Short mmCIF file of N, CA and C in Angstrom, two decimals:
data_model
loop_
_atom_site.label_atom_id
_atom_site.label_comp_id
_atom_site.label_asym_id
_atom_site.label_seq_id
_atom_site.Cartn_x
_atom_site.Cartn_y
_atom_site.Cartn_z
N MET A 1 -25.28 201.67 -15.80
CA MET A 1 -25.89 202.17 -16.95
C MET A 1 -27.17 201.47 -17.12
N ASN A 2 -28.05 202.02 -17.88
CA ASN A 2 -29.40 201.61 -18.18
C ASN A 2 -29.30 200.44 -19.17
N GLU A 3 -30.16 199.35 -18.84
CA GLU A 3 -30.21 198.02 -19.34
C GLU A 3 -30.57 198.27 -20.78
N ASN A 4 -31.31 199.38 -21.25
CA ASN A 4 -31.63 199.61 -22.76
C ASN A 4 -30.58 200.21 -23.48
N THR A 5 -29.39 200.52 -22.75
CA THR A 5 -28.23 201.18 -23.61
C THR A 5 -27.68 200.06 -24.36
N ILE A 6 -27.51 200.32 -25.76
CA ILE A 6 -26.78 199.60 -26.70
C ILE A 6 -25.42 200.04 -27.05
N LEU A 7 -24.41 199.23 -27.23
CA LEU A 7 -23.15 199.62 -27.68
C LEU A 7 -22.81 199.16 -29.01
N LYS A 8 -22.11 199.93 -29.60
CA LYS A 8 -21.55 199.25 -30.93
C LYS A 8 -20.47 198.14 -30.45
N ALA A 9 -20.27 197.18 -31.29
CA ALA A 9 -19.52 196.12 -31.10
C ALA A 9 -17.88 196.61 -30.85
N GLU A 10 -17.35 197.66 -31.44
CA GLU A 10 -16.18 198.20 -31.27
C GLU A 10 -15.91 198.86 -29.77
N GLU A 11 -17.14 199.53 -29.32
CA GLU A 11 -17.21 200.04 -27.89
C GLU A 11 -17.33 199.00 -26.84
N PHE A 12 -18.04 197.84 -27.27
CA PHE A 12 -18.03 196.78 -26.34
C PHE A 12 -16.75 196.12 -26.15
N ASP A 13 -16.24 195.81 -27.30
CA ASP A 13 -14.77 195.26 -27.24
C ASP A 13 -13.79 196.11 -26.40
N ARG A 14 -13.81 197.33 -26.80
CA ARG A 14 -12.96 198.15 -26.04
C ARG A 14 -13.18 198.11 -24.57
N ARG A 15 -14.49 198.13 -23.95
CA ARG A 15 -14.60 198.11 -22.67
C ARG A 15 -14.12 196.76 -22.03
N PHE A 16 -14.32 195.84 -22.80
CA PHE A 16 -14.00 194.43 -22.35
C PHE A 16 -12.38 194.50 -22.28
N ASP A 17 -11.81 194.89 -23.31
CA ASP A 17 -10.18 194.81 -23.23
C ASP A 17 -9.74 195.55 -22.15
N VAL A 18 -10.31 196.59 -21.68
CA VAL A 18 -9.65 197.42 -20.67
C VAL A 18 -10.17 197.11 -19.29
N GLY A 19 -10.83 195.85 -19.22
CA GLY A 19 -11.25 195.33 -18.04
C GLY A 19 -12.54 196.00 -17.31
N GLU A 20 -13.38 196.64 -18.15
CA GLU A 20 -14.49 197.31 -17.50
C GLU A 20 -15.48 196.11 -17.44
N ASP A 21 -16.56 196.53 -16.40
CA ASP A 21 -17.52 195.42 -16.21
C ASP A 21 -18.69 195.48 -17.48
N ILE A 22 -18.75 194.61 -18.24
CA ILE A 22 -19.70 194.66 -19.31
C ILE A 22 -21.08 193.81 -19.17
N SER A 23 -21.19 193.39 -17.93
CA SER A 23 -22.35 192.42 -17.69
C SER A 23 -23.61 193.24 -17.89
N ASP A 24 -23.64 194.48 -17.72
CA ASP A 24 -24.93 195.03 -17.91
C ASP A 24 -25.36 195.25 -19.55
N PHE A 25 -24.39 194.74 -20.35
CA PHE A 25 -24.83 194.83 -21.70
C PHE A 25 -25.08 193.25 -22.24
N LEU A 26 -25.07 192.34 -21.33
CA LEU A 26 -25.25 190.98 -21.65
C LEU A 26 -26.59 190.27 -21.36
N ASP A 27 -27.07 189.57 -22.11
CA ASP A 27 -28.40 188.77 -21.81
C ASP A 27 -28.25 187.53 -21.35
N PHE A 28 -27.82 187.30 -20.00
CA PHE A 28 -27.61 186.00 -19.41
C PHE A 28 -28.66 184.93 -19.56
N SER A 29 -29.87 185.35 -19.75
CA SER A 29 -30.92 184.37 -19.97
C SER A 29 -30.90 183.38 -21.09
N GLN A 30 -30.16 183.91 -22.07
CA GLN A 30 -29.89 183.21 -23.29
C GLN A 30 -28.69 182.43 -23.26
N ALA A 31 -27.65 182.57 -22.15
CA ALA A 31 -26.44 182.02 -22.34
C ALA A 31 -26.39 180.54 -22.10
N THR A 32 -25.50 179.81 -22.88
CA THR A 32 -25.27 178.53 -22.76
C THR A 32 -23.77 178.19 -22.48
N ARG A 33 -23.41 177.08 -22.00
CA ARG A 33 -22.27 176.46 -21.66
C ARG A 33 -21.88 175.26 -22.53
N PRO A 34 -21.34 175.34 -23.75
CA PRO A 34 -21.11 174.25 -24.50
C PRO A 34 -20.32 173.21 -23.97
N GLY A 35 -20.76 171.94 -24.06
CA GLY A 35 -20.13 170.80 -23.58
C GLY A 35 -20.40 170.45 -22.06
N LEU A 36 -21.18 171.40 -21.28
CA LEU A 36 -21.39 171.29 -20.05
C LEU A 36 -22.91 170.77 -19.80
N GLU A 37 -23.57 170.37 -20.92
CA GLU A 37 -24.93 169.99 -20.96
C GLU A 37 -24.95 168.61 -19.99
N LYS A 38 -25.94 168.51 -19.06
CA LYS A 38 -26.18 167.42 -18.26
C LYS A 38 -26.63 166.31 -19.13
N GLN A 39 -26.07 164.97 -18.92
CA GLN A 39 -26.40 163.79 -19.61
C GLN A 39 -26.46 162.55 -18.41
N THR A 40 -27.70 161.99 -18.39
CA THR A 40 -27.67 160.97 -17.59
C THR A 40 -27.13 159.60 -17.90
N VAL A 41 -26.45 158.85 -17.01
CA VAL A 41 -25.81 157.61 -17.33
C VAL A 41 -26.21 156.61 -16.37
N SER A 42 -26.16 155.52 -16.49
CA SER A 42 -26.52 154.57 -15.35
C SER A 42 -25.32 153.54 -15.07
N PHE A 43 -24.85 153.34 -13.88
CA PHE A 43 -23.90 152.40 -13.48
C PHE A 43 -24.26 151.43 -12.59
N SER A 44 -23.89 150.29 -12.53
CA SER A 44 -24.25 149.28 -11.54
C SER A 44 -23.14 149.14 -10.38
N PHE A 45 -23.32 149.34 -9.17
CA PHE A 45 -22.16 149.04 -8.24
C PHE A 45 -22.82 147.99 -7.21
N PRO A 46 -21.87 147.36 -6.59
CA PRO A 46 -22.09 146.44 -5.33
C PRO A 46 -22.76 147.29 -4.41
N SER A 47 -23.59 146.65 -3.60
CA SER A 47 -24.40 147.44 -2.41
C SER A 47 -23.39 147.85 -1.55
N TRP A 48 -22.36 147.20 -1.16
CA TRP A 48 -21.40 147.78 -0.24
C TRP A 48 -20.79 149.05 -0.74
N MET A 49 -20.39 149.32 -2.06
CA MET A 49 -19.89 150.39 -2.72
C MET A 49 -20.81 151.57 -2.49
N ILE A 50 -22.17 151.38 -2.73
CA ILE A 50 -23.37 152.31 -2.76
C ILE A 50 -23.15 152.97 -1.20
N SER A 51 -23.33 151.98 -0.17
CA SER A 51 -23.35 152.43 1.16
C SER A 51 -22.08 153.25 1.59
N SER A 52 -20.95 152.80 1.09
CA SER A 52 -19.62 153.46 1.36
C SER A 52 -19.62 155.06 0.70
N MET A 53 -20.22 155.05 -0.72
CA MET A 53 -20.25 156.26 -1.27
C MET A 53 -21.27 157.23 -0.58
N THR A 54 -22.19 156.49 -0.06
CA THR A 54 -23.22 157.42 0.71
C THR A 54 -22.85 157.87 1.91
N ASP A 55 -22.04 157.10 2.66
CA ASP A 55 -21.27 157.49 3.99
C ASP A 55 -20.39 158.58 3.68
N GLN A 56 -19.65 158.39 2.68
CA GLN A 56 -18.52 159.34 2.30
C GLN A 56 -19.19 160.78 1.93
N ALA A 57 -20.30 160.60 1.27
CA ALA A 57 -21.02 161.89 0.81
C ALA A 57 -21.42 162.68 1.98
N LYS A 58 -22.02 162.06 2.89
CA LYS A 58 -22.53 162.56 4.06
C LYS A 58 -21.39 163.35 4.80
N ILE A 59 -20.30 162.71 4.91
CA ILE A 59 -19.17 163.33 5.70
C ILE A 59 -18.88 164.58 4.96
N LEU A 60 -18.66 164.51 3.60
CA LEU A 60 -18.24 165.76 2.80
C LEU A 60 -19.47 166.74 2.79
N GLY A 61 -20.58 166.38 3.18
CA GLY A 61 -21.67 167.28 3.11
C GLY A 61 -22.25 167.63 1.77
N VAL A 62 -22.17 166.56 0.76
CA VAL A 62 -22.73 166.83 -0.45
C VAL A 62 -23.49 165.60 -0.97
N SER A 63 -24.15 165.72 -2.06
CA SER A 63 -24.87 164.52 -2.46
C SER A 63 -23.90 163.50 -2.96
N THR A 64 -24.37 162.19 -3.09
CA THR A 64 -23.56 161.25 -3.47
C THR A 64 -23.30 161.53 -5.17
N GLU A 65 -24.23 162.05 -5.77
CA GLU A 65 -24.05 162.23 -7.23
C GLU A 65 -22.92 163.17 -7.41
N ALA A 66 -22.95 164.35 -6.51
CA ALA A 66 -21.84 165.36 -6.67
C ALA A 66 -20.57 164.84 -6.32
N MET A 67 -20.49 163.92 -5.31
CA MET A 67 -19.26 163.45 -4.91
C MET A 67 -18.56 162.43 -6.12
N VAL A 68 -19.66 161.72 -6.63
CA VAL A 68 -19.08 160.64 -7.74
C VAL A 68 -18.70 161.67 -8.77
N THR A 69 -19.31 162.66 -9.28
CA THR A 69 -19.03 163.50 -10.40
C THR A 69 -17.50 164.08 -10.08
N MET A 70 -17.34 164.68 -8.93
CA MET A 70 -16.12 165.13 -8.51
C MET A 70 -15.07 164.18 -8.65
N TRP A 71 -15.11 162.93 -8.12
CA TRP A 71 -14.18 161.93 -8.01
C TRP A 71 -13.84 161.60 -9.62
N ILE A 72 -14.86 161.39 -10.39
CA ILE A 72 -14.47 160.95 -11.74
C ILE A 72 -13.82 162.24 -12.55
N SER A 73 -14.28 163.40 -12.17
CA SER A 73 -13.69 164.66 -12.76
C SER A 73 -12.04 164.72 -12.54
N GLU A 74 -11.70 164.39 -11.25
CA GLU A 74 -10.33 164.40 -10.79
C GLU A 74 -9.56 163.27 -11.41
N LYS A 75 -10.16 162.19 -12.03
CA LYS A 75 -9.29 161.20 -12.66
C LYS A 75 -9.11 161.36 -14.11
N LEU A 76 -9.83 162.33 -14.71
CA LEU A 76 -9.83 162.47 -16.19
C LEU A 76 -8.41 163.31 -16.47
N PRO A 77 -7.87 163.10 -17.66
CA PRO A 77 -6.69 163.87 -17.93
C PRO A 77 -7.12 165.53 -18.01
N LYS A 78 -6.35 166.30 -17.47
CA LYS A 78 -6.65 167.80 -17.35
C LYS A 78 -6.85 168.36 -18.82
N THR A 79 -6.19 167.73 -19.91
CA THR A 79 -6.27 168.37 -21.07
C THR A 79 -7.56 168.12 -21.66
N GLN A 80 -8.42 167.08 -21.05
CA GLN A 80 -9.66 166.85 -21.60
C GLN A 80 -10.73 167.05 -20.80
N ARG A 81 -10.59 167.97 -19.78
CA ARG A 81 -11.69 168.05 -18.64
C ARG A 81 -11.78 169.54 -18.17
N HIS A 82 -12.85 169.81 -17.58
CA HIS A 82 -12.99 171.00 -17.01
C HIS A 82 -13.18 170.63 -15.48
N THR A 83 -12.54 171.30 -14.74
CA THR A 83 -12.68 170.98 -13.24
C THR A 83 -14.16 171.12 -12.69
N PHE A 84 -14.39 170.17 -11.72
CA PHE A 84 -15.69 170.19 -11.33
C PHE A 84 -16.05 171.44 -10.55
N GLN A 85 -14.89 171.91 -9.85
CA GLN A 85 -15.19 173.12 -9.20
C GLN A 85 -15.56 174.46 -9.94
N GLU A 86 -15.01 174.43 -11.06
CA GLU A 86 -15.35 175.55 -12.20
C GLU A 86 -16.86 175.46 -12.33
N HIS A 87 -17.32 174.39 -12.48
CA HIS A 87 -18.80 174.34 -12.98
C HIS A 87 -19.90 173.94 -12.03
N ALA A 88 -19.44 173.99 -10.67
CA ALA A 88 -20.38 173.65 -9.62
C ALA A 88 -20.97 174.86 -9.38
N GLN A 89 -20.64 175.99 -9.68
CA GLN A 89 -21.20 177.38 -9.24
C GLN A 89 -22.62 177.49 -9.82
#
């Protein structure tokens, strides 16, 4: 469909409910993901830990930051977290 096509809310809901692709009717440039905003924190680790984390991240082929984020996410209770894999996209 044409990107300028506008649907009434009822028609939009109906299409969504029956499983139609409604992405043409959404403006993703304004989309947000509440609770997933990045926030910087600082931790101090012994140098041997930093070296070990860096080595492990290289083995996994990811940044050290991504690996540490994944590790922490895995330790949080499932009821209070979103999995790292869901949000790494």
